[in-house]
Amino acid sequence: MTDAPTVSRPAPRLDSIVIGLLALAAYAAVRQEVFYSVDARLQILAAQRGDLFYTTHMLCTPLLWLAHRALSPFGIEWFAIASWASAGGMALGVALLHRATVRLGLSRGRSALAAALIATTPTVMFFASVAELHGPFFPAVGVAAMVFAGLLNHPTTRRACWLGVAVGASYLLHATGALMVGVFALLYGALTPHAQSRWGRVRAAAWCGILCGVVAATVALGSAVLLRLFVDVPGARALRFLLSRPEGLMRLAQTPLVVAREWLLWCAPLAVLCFASVRSMRWRPLLTALLLAIANNSTST
């Protein structure tokens, strides 16, 4: 008589909660009383004087202002809010990314391992320990990853639209959210076997077009609303206002330095594992997407 095959069960939601709390405890233990760069500092100064529109990372300043309005009666001031938003946001992002791995079909043990690797990545731990905009942005990445996992499991036009909304909202929190368009598009091709067929490529291209269109619409609409609320710019002029403030051109000459410093070093060991995937034809599109993201990120270096 043979034993029945063991069926791996997905991790319950309690696992994600525990993982998020453990990450928060770890980040609180390494928390530094410092800013990382100028963005968070400038947004605090802008929020203090009531200037709630920042030309990049547009949602962060209004959220910071609202958090201060809610917490200042309890004696919690600007820097503490920004600092704990970094730690709490990173921990929440880890928990949400854990749920995304569960939706992708990983077993309980493997999803926990994936979450642990994400939580202990040097760049995640660093931005969790300082006051910076990556904290509020990271949960948006987790939400987008969860929606993307749902799209992979049950591909529909509605889910593609929701993914576009999630990516667009993440862009409004931090401009690097736009990089997820390319990553998700190529990851879809890597994870979906039927995407290699002719009809599969046509459908993938259609969903990519929907994704890009909804992302653009979400960013344009969100920007217009924020401009109208906080800058008193009529809605018809909002898009022209944004287009008049370009972020600059890519500096591709810096890409090798960015790869070494901001990817191989700060994203180890996941970065090394990612580059090891070049041996597999199926995973090369994902590696290409990540390299494009790194190249584009050289504009901020």
Coordinates of C-alpha atoms in Angstrom, one line a residue:
M1 CA 0.0 0.0 0.0
T2 CA 1.5 3.3 -1.1
D3 CA 1.3 6.6 0.7
A4 CA -0.8 9.3 -0.9
P5 CA 1.3 12.0 -2.5
T6 CA 2.1 15.0 -0.4
V7 CA 0.4 18.2 -1.6
S8 CA 2.0 21.4 -0.6
R9 CA -0.5 23.9 0.8
P10 CA -0.2 27.6 0.3
A11 CA 0.8 29.8 3.2
P12 CA -2.1 31.2 5.2
R13 CA -2.5 35.0 5.5
L14 CA -1.2 34.7 9.1
D15 CA 2.2 33.9 7.7
S16 CA 2.3 37.2 5.9
I17 CA 1.3 39.1 9.0
V18 CA 3.9 37.4 11.1
I19 CA 6.6 38.0 8.4
G20 CA 5.6 41.6 8.2
L21 CA 5.8 42.0 12.0
L22 CA 9.2 40.3 12.2
A23 CA 10.5 42.5 9.4
L24 CA 9.2 45.6 11.3
A25 CA 10.9 44.5 14.5
A26 CA 14.2 44.0 12.6
Y27 CA 13.9 47.4 10.9
A28 CA 13.1 49.1 14.2
A29 CA 16.2 47.6 15.7
V30 CA 18.5 49.0 13.0
R31 CA 16.6 52.3 12.6
Q32 CA 18.8 55.4 12.2
E33 CA 17.8 58.9 13.1
V34 CA 18.9 60.3 9.7
F35 CA 17.7 61.3 6.3
Y36 CA 19.0 59.4 3.3
S37 CA 19.0 62.2 0.8
V38 CA 17.2 65.5 0.0
D39 CA 13.8 64.2 -1.2
A40 CA 12.3 63.4 2.2
R41 CA 13.8 66.5 3.7
L42 CA 12.4 68.7 1.0
Q43 CA 9.0 67.1 1.2
I44 CA 8.8 67.7 4.9
L45 CA 9.8 71.4 4.4
A46 CA 7.2 71.7 1.7
A47 CA 4.5 70.0 3.8
Q48 CA 5.3 72.3 6.7
R49 CA 4.6 75.4 4.7
G50 CA 1.5 73.9 3.1
D51 CA 3.0 73.4 -0.4
L52 CA 1.6 69.9 -1.0
F53 CA 2.5 69.4 -4.7
Y54 CA 6.0 68.0 -5.4
T55 CA 6.8 67.5 -9.1
T56 CA 8.0 64.0 -8.6
H57 CA 6.8 61.4 -6.1
M58 CA 3.6 63.4 -6.0
L59 CA 1.5 61.5 -3.5
C60 CA 4.1 61.4 -0.7
T61 CA 3.8 65.0 0.4
P62 CA 0.0 65.0 0.8
L63 CA 0.2 61.7 2.7
L64 CA 2.9 63.1 4.9
W65 CA 0.8 66.1 5.6
L66 CA -2.2 64.0 6.4
A67 CA -0.2 61.8 8.7
H68 CA 1.1 64.8 10.6
R69 CA -2.4 66.2 11.0
A70 CA -3.5 62.9 12.5
L71 CA -0.5 62.2 14.7
S72 CA 0.7 65.6 15.8
P73 CA -1.9 65.8 18.6
F74 CA -0.1 62.8 20.2
G75 CA 3.3 64.6 20.0
I76 CA 4.6 62.7 17.0
E77 CA 6.4 65.1 14.7
W78 CA 7.5 65.3 11.1
F79 CA 10.8 63.4 11.2
A80 CA 9.4 60.5 13.4
I81 CA 6.5 60.2 10.9
A82 CA 8.9 60.0 7.9
S83 CA 11.3 57.6 9.7
W84 CA 8.6 55.2 10.9
A85 CA 6.9 55.4 7.5
S86 CA 10.1 54.0 6.0
A87 CA 10.4 51.1 8.5
G88 CA 6.7 50.4 8.4
G89 CA 6.3 50.8 4.7
M90 CA 9.2 48.4 4.0
A91 CA 7.8 45.8 6.4
L92 CA 4.3 46.1 4.8
G93 CA 5.9 45.7 1.4
V94 CA 7.7 42.5 2.5
A95 CA 4.4 41.1 3.8
L96 CA 2.5 42.0 0.5
L97 CA 5.3 40.5 -1.6
H98 CA 5.1 37.4 0.4
R99 CA 1.4 37.2 -0.5
A100 CA 2.4 37.7 -4.1
T101 CA 4.7 34.7 -4.0
V102 CA 1.9 32.6 -2.5
R103 CA -0.4 33.7 -5.4
L104 CA 2.3 32.6 -7.8
G105 CA 2.1 29.1 -6.4
L106 CA 5.1 28.8 -4.2
S107 CA 4.8 26.4 -1.3
R108 CA 4.7 27.7 2.3
G109 CA 8.4 27.1 2.9
R110 CA 9.5 28.6 -0.4
S111 CA 7.3 31.7 -0.1
A112 CA 8.7 32.3 3.4
L113 CA 12.2 31.9 2.0
A114 CA 11.5 34.4 -0.8
A115 CA 10.1 36.9 1.8
A116 CA 13.2 36.4 4.0
L117 CA 15.5 37.1 1.0
I118 CA 13.6 40.2 0.1
A119 CA 13.4 41.5 3.7
T120 CA 17.2 41.0 4.3
T121 CA 18.3 42.4 1.0
P122 CA 20.8 45.2 1.9
T123 CA 19.0 47.9 0.0
V124 CA 15.6 47.1 1.6
M125 CA 17.1 47.0 5.1
F126 CA 18.9 50.3 4.4
F127 CA 15.9 52.2 3.2
A128 CA 13.9 50.8 6.1
S129 CA 16.4 52.3 8.5
V130 CA 16.4 55.9 7.3
A131 CA 13.8 58.5 6.5
E132 CA 13.3 58.3 2.7
L133 CA 10.4 58.0 0.2
H134 CA 11.1 54.3 -0.6
G135 CA 9.2 53.2 2.5
P136 CA 5.7 54.5 1.4
F137 CA 6.5 53.3 -2.2
F138 CA 7.4 49.7 -1.3
P139 CA 3.8 48.6 -0.3
A140 CA 2.6 49.9 -3.7
V141 CA 5.2 47.5 -5.3
G142 CA 3.7 44.7 -3.2
V143 CA 0.2 45.5 -4.3
A144 CA 1.2 45.6 -7.9
A145 CA 3.0 42.3 -7.6
M146 CA -0.2 40.7 -6.0
V147 CA -2.3 42.0 -8.9
F148 CA 0.3 40.7 -11.4
A149 CA 0.2 37.3 -9.8
G150 CA -3.6 37.3 -10.2
L151 CA -3.2 38.2 -13.8
L152 CA -0.9 35.3 -14.4
N153 CA -3.4 32.9 -12.7
H154 CA -6.5 34.2 -14.4
P155 CA -5.6 36.5 -17.3
T156 CA -8.4 38.9 -18.1
T157 CA -8.6 42.4 -19.5
R158 CA -10.0 43.7 -16.2
R159 CA -7.0 42.3 -14.3
A160 CA -4.6 43.9 -16.8
C161 CA -6.4 47.3 -16.2
W162 CA -6.1 46.9 -12.4
L163 CA -2.4 46.2 -12.8
G164 CA -2.1 49.4 -14.8
V165 CA -3.9 51.3 -12.0
A166 CA -1.6 49.7 -9.4
V167 CA 1.6 50.6 -11.3
G168 CA 0.3 54.1 -12.1
A169 CA -0.4 54.6 -8.4
S170 CA 3.1 53.4 -7.5
Y171 CA 4.5 55.9 -9.9
L172 CA 2.7 58.7 -8.1
L173 CA 4.4 57.6 -4.9
H174 CA 7.9 57.2 -6.5
A175 CA 8.8 57.8 -10.1
T176 CA 10.7 54.5 -10.3
G177 CA 7.3 52.7 -10.3
A178 CA 7.3 53.2 -14.0
L179 CA 10.0 50.6 -14.4
M180 CA 7.5 47.9 -13.3
V181 CA 5.8 48.2 -16.7
G182 CA 8.8 46.6 -18.5
V183 CA 9.5 44.2 -15.7
F184 CA 6.0 42.9 -15.6
A185 CA 5.6 42.7 -19.4
L186 CA 8.8 40.5 -19.8
L187 CA 8.1 38.5 -16.6
Y188 CA 4.7 37.6 -18.1
G189 CA 6.5 36.2 -21.1
A190 CA 8.9 34.3 -18.9
L191 CA 6.3 32.8 -16.6
T192 CA 3.5 32.0 -19.2
P193 CA 4.3 29.0 -21.4
H194 CA 1.6 29.8 -24.0
A195 CA 3.0 33.3 -24.4
Q196 CA 5.6 31.7 -26.8
S197 CA 2.9 30.8 -29.3
R198 CA 1.8 33.2 -32.0
W199 CA -1.6 33.8 -30.4
G200 CA 0.0 34.0 -27.0
R201 CA 2.4 36.8 -28.2
V202 CA -0.5 38.7 -29.7
R203 CA -2.5 38.5 -26.5
A204 CA 0.6 39.4 -24.4
A205 CA 1.2 42.4 -26.6
A206 CA -2.4 43.5 -26.3
W207 CA -2.3 43.3 -22.5
C208 CA 1.0 45.2 -22.5
G209 CA -0.7 47.9 -24.5
I210 CA -3.6 48.0 -22.1
L211 CA -1.2 48.1 -19.2
C212 CA 0.8 51.0 -20.6
G213 CA -2.4 52.9 -21.5
V214 CA -3.9 52.5 -18.1
V215 CA -0.7 53.4 -16.3
A216 CA -0.5 56.6 -18.4
A217 CA -4.1 57.4 -17.8
T218 CA -3.7 56.8 -14.0
V219 CA -0.6 59.0 -13.8
A220 CA -2.2 61.8 -15.9
L221 CA -5.5 61.7 -14.0
G222 CA -3.8 61.5 -10.6
S223 CA -1.4 64.3 -11.5
A224 CA -4.2 66.5 -12.7
V225 CA -6.2 65.9 -9.5
L226 CA -3.1 66.7 -7.3
L227 CA -2.3 69.8 -9.3
R228 CA -5.9 71.0 -9.1
L229 CA -6.0 70.4 -5.4
F230 CA -2.7 71.8 -4.3
V231 CA -1.4 74.1 -7.0
D232 CA -4.7 75.6 -8.2
V233 CA -3.8 74.7 -11.8
P234 CA -7.0 74.2 -14.0
G235 CA -7.3 70.6 -15.0
A236 CA -6.9 71.4 -18.7
R237 CA -3.4 72.8 -18.0
A238 CA -2.3 70.1 -15.7
L239 CA -0.7 67.8 -18.3
R240 CA 1.1 70.7 -20.0
F241 CA 2.5 71.7 -16.6
L242 CA 3.9 68.2 -16.1
L243 CA 5.4 67.9 -19.6
S244 CA 7.2 71.2 -19.0
R245 CA 9.2 69.6 -16.3
P246 CA 11.2 66.7 -17.8
E247 CA 13.3 64.6 -15.6
G248 CA 16.3 64.4 -17.9
L249 CA 17.9 62.0 -20.3
M250 CA 19.4 58.6 -19.5
R251 CA 23.2 58.6 -18.8
L252 CA 24.0 55.2 -20.1
A253 CA 27.7 55.6 -19.5
Q254 CA 27.0 55.3 -15.8
T255 CA 25.2 52.0 -16.2
P256 CA 28.2 49.7 -15.3
L257 CA 28.8 51.6 -12.1
V258 CA 25.1 51.4 -11.2
V259 CA 25.0 47.7 -11.9
A260 CA 28.0 47.0 -9.6
R261 CA 27.0 49.4 -6.8
E262 CA 23.2 49.5 -6.8
W263 CA 22.4 46.0 -8.0
L264 CA 25.2 43.4 -7.4
L265 CA 26.2 44.9 -4.1
W266 CA 23.0 46.3 -2.6
C267 CA 20.6 43.7 -3.9
A268 CA 22.7 40.6 -3.1
P269 CA 22.0 37.7 -3.0
L270 CA 19.0 38.1 -5.2
A271 CA 21.0 40.0 -7.9
V272 CA 23.4 37.1 -8.2
L273 CA 20.6 34.6 -8.5
C274 CA 19.0 36.7 -11.1
F275 CA 22.1 36.9 -13.3
A276 CA 22.5 33.1 -12.9
S277 CA 19.2 32.8 -14.8
V278 CA 20.9 33.8 -18.0
R279 CA 21.6 30.1 -18.6
S280 CA 17.9 29.6 -19.1
M281 CA 16.4 30.9 -22.3
R282 CA 13.0 31.1 -20.6
W283 CA 14.3 33.6 -17.9
R284 CA 16.4 35.8 -20.2
P285 CA 13.5 38.2 -20.8
L286 CA 13.3 38.9 -17.1
L287 CA 17.0 39.5 -16.9
T288 CA 16.7 41.9 -19.9
A289 CA 13.9 43.8 -18.1
L290 CA 15.9 44.2 -14.9
L291 CA 19.0 45.4 -16.9
L292 CA 16.8 48.0 -18.7
A293 CA 15.5 49.1 -15.3
I294 CA 19.1 49.5 -14.0
A295 CA 20.1 51.4 -17.1
N296 CA 17.1 53.8 -16.7
N297 CA 17.9 54.2 -13.0
S298 CA 21.3 55.6 -13.9
T299 CA 19.5 59.0 -14.4
S300 CA 19.3 59.4 -10.6
T301 CA 22.8 58.3 -9.8

